[in-house]
XYZ file of C-alpha atoms in Angstrom:
343
model
C 59.836 -10.668 55.604
C 60.491 -9.085 58.905
C 60.675 -5.410 59.821
C 62.940 -3.641 62.273
C 61.912 -0.792 64.614
C 62.189 1.732 61.769
C 59.517 -0.130 59.767
C 62.039 -1.325 57.203
C 62.509 -4.947 56.149
C 65.672 -6.464 57.589
C 64.979 -10.063 56.616
C 63.819 -11.124 53.221
C 62.572 -14.655 52.394
C 63.145 -15.542 48.761
C 62.503 -18.576 46.538
C 64.443 -19.626 43.341
C 62.509 -21.972 41.045
C 64.840 -24.338 39.180
C 63.014 -26.089 36.386
C 63.475 -28.399 33.418
C 61.969 -27.901 29.929
C 60.617 -31.223 28.611
C 59.368 -31.603 24.977
C 56.252 -33.429 24.125
C 56.398 -36.222 21.514
C 54.819 -34.159 18.705
C 58.177 -32.545 18.030
C 59.585 -35.799 16.965
C 56.859 -36.706 14.497
C 57.689 -36.403 10.725
C 54.963 -33.795 10.214
C 56.279 -31.345 12.832
C 57.007 -28.638 10.291
C 53.365 -28.419 9.474
C 52.340 -28.254 13.142
C 55.189 -26.165 14.590
C 53.184 -23.228 15.700
C 50.698 -25.259 17.650
C 53.465 -27.318 19.109
C 55.258 -24.213 20.492
C 52.002 -22.737 21.858
C 51.183 -26.032 23.668
C 54.698 -26.381 25.093
C 54.769 -22.775 26.254
C 51.397 -23.088 27.914
C 52.372 -26.323 29.596
C 55.620 -24.738 31.009
C 53.680 -21.671 32.222
C 51.166 -23.796 34.074
C 53.972 -25.856 35.686
C 55.735 -22.724 36.697
C 52.529 -21.276 38.139
C 52.157 -24.341 40.366
C 55.747 -23.910 41.621
C 55.094 -20.190 42.260
C 52.075 -21.157 44.215
C 54.082 -23.458 46.408
C 56.925 -20.968 46.722
C 54.575 -18.217 47.880
C 53.852 -20.105 51.056
C 57.364 -19.433 52.278
C 58.617 -16.392 50.331
C 57.558 -12.977 49.147
C 60.234 -12.698 46.449
C 60.120 -15.434 43.819
C 62.772 -15.733 41.079
C 62.484 -17.547 37.725
C 65.262 -18.802 35.394
C 66.205 -17.293 32.112
C 63.650 -17.746 29.222
C 61.540 -19.995 31.444
C 58.511 -20.221 29.141
C 60.334 -22.012 26.286
C 63.236 -24.370 25.497
C 66.552 -22.667 25.157
C 66.122 -22.141 21.424
C 69.448 -20.236 21.009
C 71.349 -23.510 20.283
C 70.798 -22.777 16.615
C 70.079 -19.763 14.389
C 66.599 -20.147 12.984
C 63.991 -17.396 12.277
C 61.165 -19.597 13.246
C 62.075 -19.379 16.970
C 61.776 -15.513 16.768
C 57.945 -16.267 16.674
C 58.321 -17.013 20.426
C 58.629 -13.223 20.958
C 55.076 -12.691 19.707
C 53.808 -14.091 23.007
C 55.443 -11.472 25.090
C 52.343 -9.404 25.927
C 50.335 -12.556 26.642
C 53.107 -13.794 28.991
C 53.269 -10.457 30.723
C 49.592 -10.567 31.400
C 49.819 -14.239 32.591
C 52.549 -13.588 35.104
C 51.017 -10.348 36.257
C 47.956 -12.188 37.337
C 50.088 -14.903 38.943
C 52.016 -12.403 41.016
C 48.784 -10.753 42.173
C 47.086 -14.162 42.930
C 49.918 -15.378 45.125
C 50.844 -12.012 46.627
C 54.507 -12.114 45.614
C 57.141 -9.917 43.943
C 58.024 -11.958 40.902
C 61.118 -11.767 38.688
C 60.422 -13.307 35.214
C 62.590 -13.640 32.090
C 60.782 -13.220 28.730
C 61.533 -12.914 25.026
C 60.303 -9.388 24.150
C 59.219 -8.195 20.761
C 59.836 -4.510 20.766
C 59.397 -3.818 17.082
C 59.700 -5.746 13.877
C 63.353 -6.880 13.817
C 64.075 -5.762 17.319
C 63.830 -8.272 20.162
C 65.152 -8.381 23.628
C 65.986 -10.895 26.350
C 63.979 -9.089 29.088
C 63.455 -9.507 32.836
C 60.042 -8.164 33.815
C 59.518 -7.642 37.557
C 55.985 -7.705 38.933
C 54.887 -6.099 42.177
C 52.620 -8.048 44.606
C 49.524 -6.286 43.170
C 50.491 -7.515 39.597
C 51.619 -4.183 38.367
C 54.980 -3.943 36.540
C 57.623 -2.667 38.912
C 60.264 -2.350 36.167
C 62.062 -4.174 33.349
C 65.793 -4.878 32.557
C 66.954 -5.835 29.077
C 69.986 -8.056 28.908
C 73.036 -5.968 28.151
C 75.784 -8.453 27.339
C 74.730 -10.909 24.634
C 76.894 -14.044 24.010
C 77.632 -15.702 20.743
C 79.284 -19.013 21.599
C 78.747 -22.588 20.195
C 75.058 -23.414 20.864
C 74.612 -20.076 22.739
C 73.870 -18.019 19.570
C 71.970 -15.260 21.358
C 73.288 -12.402 19.110
C 71.058 -13.857 16.334
C 67.986 -13.230 18.405
C 68.456 -10.457 20.894
C 69.311 -6.738 20.536
C 71.487 -5.542 23.415
C 69.597 -3.859 26.186
C 69.270 0.015 26.406
C 67.811 0.456 29.879
C 71.154 0.564 31.632
C 71.991 -0.967 35.001
C 69.205 0.420 37.144
C 67.828 -1.302 40.266
C 64.173 -1.932 40.313
C 62.168 -0.492 43.146
C 59.749 -3.060 44.851
C 57.917 -3.491 48.054
C 60.592 -5.973 49.123
C 63.586 -3.794 48.218
C 65.651 -2.569 45.299
C 66.426 -5.410 42.967
C 69.564 -5.392 40.896
C 68.218 -7.677 38.105
C 70.834 -8.793 35.500
C 70.713 -11.909 33.141
C 72.933 -14.808 32.679
C 75.924 -13.648 30.489
C 75.879 -10.445 32.549
C 77.184 -12.430 35.468
C 80.687 -12.631 33.970
C 81.042 -8.837 33.947
C 81.997 -7.160 37.191
C 81.166 -3.697 35.852
C 77.405 -4.645 35.734
C 77.439 -5.862 39.321
C 79.385 -2.816 40.530
C 77.033 -0.312 38.842
C 73.932 -2.028 40.218
C 75.417 -2.007 43.615
C 76.629 1.555 43.506
C 73.013 2.611 42.527
C 71.610 1.096 45.621
C 70.623 -2.464 44.849
C 69.729 -4.594 47.884
C 70.495 -7.819 45.982
C 71.866 -8.915 42.671
C 69.642 -11.403 40.733
C 70.685 -13.386 37.759
C 68.088 -15.454 35.920
C 70.349 -17.977 34.053
C 70.531 -20.678 31.332
C 74.024 -22.265 31.515
C 75.250 -25.733 31.095
C 77.835 -27.950 29.645
C 78.302 -30.373 26.669
C 78.400 -34.120 27.411
C 81.243 -34.609 25.205
C 83.499 -32.431 27.414
C 85.495 -34.145 30.167
C 84.427 -34.327 33.798
C 87.299 -32.112 34.716
C 86.120 -29.461 32.276
C 82.602 -29.712 33.658
C 83.955 -29.153 37.132
C 86.027 -26.077 36.059
C 83.048 -24.541 34.301
C 80.718 -24.990 37.197
C 83.218 -23.643 39.790
C 84.039 -20.655 37.625
C 80.337 -19.826 37.268
C 79.841 -19.950 41.025
C 83.153 -18.250 42.004
C 82.711 -15.193 39.766
C 79.190 -14.488 41.259
C 80.340 -15.001 44.745
C 83.194 -12.567 43.946
C 80.576 -10.004 42.914
C 78.936 -10.479 46.307
C 82.260 -9.973 48.159
C 83.459 -7.084 46.027
C 80.221 -5.229 46.395
C 79.132 -6.287 49.894
C 75.732 -7.540 48.550
C 73.694 -10.693 48.447
C 73.530 -12.681 45.089
C 70.794 -14.972 43.907
C 71.455 -17.033 40.660
C 68.616 -19.126 39.178
C 69.617 -21.758 36.557
C 67.824 -24.205 34.369
C 68.373 -27.904 34.848
C 68.342 -31.002 32.663
C 69.360 -31.871 29.028
C 67.921 -29.971 26.108
C 68.768 -31.118 22.649
C 69.886 -28.906 19.786
C 66.631 -29.198 17.816
C 68.377 -28.369 14.504
C 70.441 -31.567 14.668
C 68.797 -34.362 12.664
C 70.805 -37.054 14.518
C 68.827 -36.292 17.656
C 65.686 -37.434 16.020
C 67.042 -40.997 15.990
C 66.994 -41.346 19.735
C 64.042 -42.731 21.636
C 61.831 -39.953 23.255
C 62.220 -41.452 26.696
C 66.003 -40.896 26.359
C 65.585 -37.396 25.009
C 63.551 -36.223 27.989
C 65.857 -37.732 30.760
C 67.820 -35.582 33.173
C 71.327 -36.809 33.627
C 70.309 -40.257 32.424
C 71.492 -40.656 28.851
C 71.683 -44.355 27.813
C 75.260 -45.645 27.946
C 74.826 -47.167 24.477
C 74.532 -43.806 22.908
C 77.620 -41.813 22.238
C 77.316 -38.435 23.950
C 78.798 -36.881 20.819
C 75.818 -38.047 18.693
C 73.253 -36.270 20.945
C 74.001 -32.608 20.466
C 72.565 -30.272 23.187
C 73.205 -28.527 26.434
C 73.027 -30.171 29.823
C 71.967 -27.331 32.066
C 73.622 -27.920 35.334
C 71.224 -26.376 37.830
C 73.211 -25.490 41.079
C 71.100 -22.400 41.582
C 72.327 -20.670 44.787
C 72.130 -17.724 47.159
C 75.057 -16.241 48.849
C 75.539 -13.457 51.407
C 77.584 -10.129 51.124
C 80.728 -12.050 52.084
C 80.159 -14.705 49.462
C 78.961 -17.281 51.989
C 76.589 -19.873 50.601
C 73.134 -19.536 52.183
C 71.395 -22.128 49.957
C 72.264 -24.256 46.948
C 70.231 -26.478 44.631
C 71.147 -29.813 43.093
C 72.620 -30.344 39.577
C 70.062 -32.904 38.448
C 66.484 -32.077 39.505
C 63.755 -29.488 39.569
C 63.307 -27.816 42.937
C 62.343 -24.740 44.842
C 65.253 -23.214 46.716
C 64.606 -21.154 49.749
C 66.848 -18.641 51.502
C 66.406 -15.976 54.214
C 68.589 -12.877 53.495
C 69.570 -10.445 56.321
C 69.540 -7.019 54.481
C 71.144 -5.320 57.465
C 74.350 -7.251 56.862
C 75.026 -5.171 53.758
C 75.973 -2.183 55.883
C 77.652 -4.293 58.480
C 79.895 -5.935 55.883
C 80.653 -2.721 53.987
C 81.627 -1.101 57.237
C 84.299 -3.708 57.938
C 85.268 -4.211 54.220
C 84.976 -0.667 52.826
C 85.774 -1.444 49.185
C 83.524 1.362 47.993
C 85.422 3.850 50.177
C 88.844 2.874 48.896
C 88.150 2.892 45.145
C 90.517 5.153 43.169
C 88.110 6.372 40.545
C 90.513 9.010 39.280
C 92.792 6.238 37.933
C 90.213 3.967 36.350
C 90.047 5.743 32.898
C 91.307 2.643 31.101
C 88.254 0.694 32.055
C 86.439 2.631 29.318
C 88.745 1.334 26.614
C 88.347 -1.872 24.682
C 91.911 -2.814 25.494
C 94.801 -0.968 27.035
C 98.347 -2.163 26.537
């Protein structure tokens, strides 16, 4: 971070941690149902320790560190099973863990956790930690998808905290989560309320059975819409995605594949039909763009990595002065935006 002559930060160094979740071989044993709880606890702890190592490395070059959506577990929303709701029981433990990590490495840390709010009420929640380990604020995911193998409505209650930037020592963070990135209204409100950057912890990928052309269309659409939010609001955007193949654990066919093949990233054996291994191939491509949508940094689609970027916060005003979209909005004619549909 660098300060200008008014004592305000004008440059912000950030790090996006793009990770893969890898299962251990216990899951594929015939007795897994009797050991499911210990399996989940062990895998969650292993992921947390790996993420902590990455945060330690990232802290050498950044004061704002961003993690992907639901980073302590596999993406369990590929099926609707109440056993995965048990993950939410670890919410307070995870908050305590990442609070200590933020303090130890002196970073502002954006996490994405499964929150148990009450019996039967659970949220997909971003918890932001200040550099001293205190909680700067929370955001609960507002838009909840229900698509094939993205069955989040089964698990998550829609958020009720609104679109409110979170004040931190490095700026006002407009934290949203994954599916929120397809809705321009969320980005607009966060920006209008004074966010310095839009941040999207994400878990998005494609199915191997789809064509390469479809993969390309999906990836480009995902990036373009977020760069569009940057342009329309004159604000930097950071999007942090998972990477690697994660099986649909409810599919029995997946148990017949060798463990080494199950855990590979973009390396499924040619002798196995893609259609017989059901799951999501998270395509990475985490990126940071500036307030004109210009790409500042971009990650790969096939490996774990820490992506660094330096953001010039003073460019927000400079860009909005030459592209005054906020000034020229015609709010008196936007009543239809509050309707489900208007013909």
